[in-house]
PDB file of C-alpha atoms in Angstrom:
ATOM      1  CA  UNK A   1     123.913  40.521  29.717  1.00 55.00           C
ATOM      2  CA  UNK A   2     120.278  40.046  28.816  1.00 59.00           C
ATOM      3  CA  UNK A   3     119.233  38.306  25.632  1.00 59.00           C
ATOM      4  CA  UNK A   4     117.604  41.089  23.615  1.00 58.00           C
ATOM      5  CA  UNK A   5     116.508  38.860  20.742  1.00 61.00           C
ATOM      6  CA  UNK A   6     113.693  37.252  22.723  1.00 59.00           C
ATOM      7  CA  UNK A   7     112.207  40.478  24.055  1.00 57.00           C
ATOM      8  CA  UNK A   8     109.207  41.633  22.116  1.00 58.00           C
ATOM      9  CA  UNK A   9     108.271  45.258  21.747  1.00 56.00           C
ATOM     10  CA  UNK A  10     110.085  48.431  20.901  1.00 58.00           C
ATOM     11  CA  UNK A  11     110.344  49.610  24.522  1.00 60.00           C
ATOM     12  CA  UNK A  12     113.479  47.585  25.279  1.00 56.00           C
ATOM     13  CA  UNK A  13     116.851  49.137  24.644  1.00 62.00           C
ATOM     14  CA  UNK A  14     120.112  47.497  25.743  1.00 62.00           C
ATOM     15  CA  UNK A  15     121.662  50.903  26.334  1.00 62.00           C
ATOM     16  CA  UNK A  16     118.820  51.790  28.657  1.00 64.00           C
ATOM     17  CA  UNK A  17     119.910  49.533  31.516  1.00 79.00           C
ATOM     18  CA  UNK A  18     123.609  48.898  30.892  1.00 80.00           C
ATOM     19  CA  UNK A  19     124.577  51.723  33.246  1.00 84.00           C
ATOM     20  CA  UNK A  20     122.309  50.347  35.967  1.00 86.00           C
ATOM     21  CA  UNK A  21     123.811  46.875  35.568  1.00 87.00           C
ATOM     22  CA  UNK A  22     127.317  48.290  35.912  1.00 90.00           C
ATOM     23  CA  UNK A  23     126.374  50.290  39.028  1.00 91.00           C
ATOM     24  CA  UNK A  24     124.778  47.223  40.607  1.00 92.00           C
ATOM     25  CA  UNK A  25     127.848  45.117  39.833  1.00 93.00           C
ATOM     26  CA  UNK A  26     130.204  47.730  41.317  1.00 94.00           C
ATOM     27  CA  UNK A  27     128.037  47.990  44.419  1.00 94.00           C
ATOM     28  CA  UNK A  28     127.993  44.221  44.859  1.00 96.00           C
ATOM     29  CA  UNK A  29     131.775  43.965  44.495  1.00 96.00           C
ATOM     30  CA  UNK A  30     132.228  46.791  46.995  1.00 96.00           C
ATOM     31  CA  UNK A  31     129.903  45.091  49.473  1.00 96.00           C
ATOM     32  CA  UNK A  32     131.768  41.783  49.142  1.00 97.00           C
ATOM     33  CA  UNK A  33     135.145  43.456  49.709  1.00 96.00           C
ATOM     34  CA  UNK A  34     133.955  45.251  52.852  1.00 97.00           C
ATOM     35  CA  UNK A  35     132.036  42.250  54.213  1.00 97.00           C
ATOM     36  CA  UNK A  36     135.031  39.961  53.701  1.00 97.00           C
ATOM     37  CA  UNK A  37     137.239  42.382  55.619  1.00 97.00           C
ATOM     38  CA  UNK A  38     134.749  42.598  58.483  1.00 98.00           C
ATOM     39  CA  UNK A  39     134.415  38.809  58.729  1.00 98.00           C
ATOM     40  CA  UNK A  40     138.204  38.410  58.770  1.00 97.00           C
ATOM     41  CA  UNK A  41     138.309  40.937  61.619  1.00 98.00           C
ATOM     42  CA  UNK A  42     135.658  38.953  63.508  1.00 98.00           C
ATOM     43  CA  UNK A  43     137.708  35.772  63.126  1.00 97.00           C
ATOM     44  CA  UNK A  44     140.832  37.581  64.357  1.00 97.00           C
ATOM     45  CA  UNK A  45     138.846  38.932  67.313  1.00 97.00           C
ATOM     46  CA  UNK A  46     137.713  35.404  68.189  1.00 97.00           C
ATOM     47  CA  UNK A  47     141.337  34.277  67.974  1.00 97.00           C
ATOM     48  CA  UNK A  48     142.371  37.084  70.335  1.00 97.00           C
ATOM     49  CA  UNK A  49     139.695  36.013  72.777  1.00 96.00           C
ATOM     50  CA  UNK A  50     140.446  32.321  72.514  1.00 96.00           C
ATOM     51  CA  UNK A  51     144.236  32.342  72.390  1.00 96.00           C
ATOM     52  CA  UNK A  52     145.098  35.376  74.524  1.00 95.00           C
ATOM     53  CA  UNK A  53     142.063  35.077  76.849  1.00 95.00           C
ATOM     54  CA  UNK A  54     141.344  38.760  76.205  1.00 95.00           C
ATOM     55  CA  UNK A  55     137.609  38.633  75.676  1.00 97.00           C
ATOM     56  CA  UNK A  56     136.978  42.324  76.331  1.00 97.00           C
ATOM     57  CA  UNK A  57     139.530  43.141  73.643  1.00 96.00           C
ATOM     58  CA  UNK A  58     137.826  40.643  71.354  1.00 97.00           C
ATOM     59  CA  UNK A  59     134.444  42.289  71.928  1.00 97.00           C
ATOM     60  CA  UNK A  60     135.981  45.697  71.268  1.00 97.00           C
ATOM     61  CA  UNK A  61     137.492  44.287  68.068  1.00 97.00           C
ATOM     62  CA  UNK A  62     134.126  42.992  66.865  1.00 98.00           C
ATOM     63  CA  UNK A  63     132.478  46.342  67.570  1.00 98.00           C
ATOM     64  CA  UNK A  64     135.348  48.255  65.931  1.00 98.00           C
ATOM     65  CA  UNK A  65     135.208  46.003  62.865  1.00 98.00           C
ATOM     66  CA  UNK A  66     131.469  46.526  62.547  1.00 97.00           C
ATOM     67  CA  UNK A  67     131.834  50.295  62.828  1.00 97.00           C
ATOM     68  CA  UNK A  68     134.716  50.238  60.335  1.00 97.00           C
ATOM     69  CA  UNK A  69     132.562  48.256  57.917  1.00 97.00           C
ATOM     70  CA  UNK A  70     129.776  50.823  58.226  1.00 97.00           C
ATOM     71  CA  UNK A  71     132.240  53.658  57.663  1.00 97.00           C
ATOM     72  CA  UNK A  72     133.642  51.846  54.635  1.00 96.00           C
ATOM     73  CA  UNK A  73     130.166  51.327  53.228  1.00 95.00           C
ATOM     74  CA  UNK A  74     129.171  54.965  53.700  1.00 95.00           C
ATOM     75  CA  UNK A  75     132.442  56.492  52.483  1.00 94.00           C
ATOM     76  CA  UNK A  76     133.356  55.132  49.045  1.00 90.00           C
ATOM     77  CA  UNK A  77     136.876  56.562  49.250  1.00 93.00           C
ATOM     78  CA  UNK A  78     137.571  54.539  52.398  1.00 94.00           C
ATOM     79  CA  UNK A  79     135.882  51.269  51.344  1.00 93.00           C
ATOM     80  CA  UNK A  80     137.694  48.114  52.447  1.00 94.00           C
ATOM     81  CA  UNK A  81     140.576  50.033  54.019  1.00 95.00           C
ATOM     82  CA  UNK A  82     138.684  50.737  57.262  1.00 95.00           C
ATOM     83  CA  UNK A  83     138.253  47.054  58.208  1.00 96.00           C
ATOM     84  CA  UNK A  84     141.854  46.469  57.116  1.00 96.00           C
ATOM     85  CA  UNK A  85     143.128  48.838  59.817  1.00 96.00           C
ATOM     86  CA  UNK A  86     141.115  47.036  62.507  1.00 97.00           C
ATOM     87  CA  UNK A  87     142.318  43.670  61.192  1.00 97.00           C
ATOM     88  CA  UNK A  88     145.947  44.783  61.335  1.00 97.00           C
ATOM     89  CA  UNK A  89     145.538  46.009  64.907  1.00 97.00           C
ATOM     90  CA  UNK A  90     143.939  42.715  65.951  1.00 97.00           C
ATOM     91  CA  UNK A  91     146.666  40.718  64.205  1.00 97.00           C
ATOM     92  CA  UNK A  92     149.373  42.762  65.940  1.00 97.00           C
ATOM     93  CA  UNK A  93     147.685  42.231  69.302  1.00 96.00           C
ATOM     94  CA  UNK A  94     147.432  38.513  68.598  1.00 95.00           C
ATOM     95  CA  UNK A  95     151.092  38.308  67.629  1.00 95.00           C
ATOM     96  CA  UNK A  96     152.708  40.465  70.299  1.00 93.00           C
ATOM     97  CA  UNK A  97     150.463  40.571  73.378  1.00 83.00           C
TER      98      UNK A  97
END
């Protein structure tokens, strides 16, 4: 947290911005979770394209992962679970196709 002893003036209050700091931290953590899931999906899509020679499926996987990341970012209840579904589908395709 901020060092309140060096701030001059009576306008500063630690309670004034603690809630904002917590919201920013939660938002950052949420972004990192979703972005990590999307990047893992992109890597799996590249593996599908490179190993299985299914480049159209790989492109569809990249697009689906990007859309899932946007849905996860806009719907807090969904969050990182949307890219997880795409990642599982890509991993299953990579394993069994």
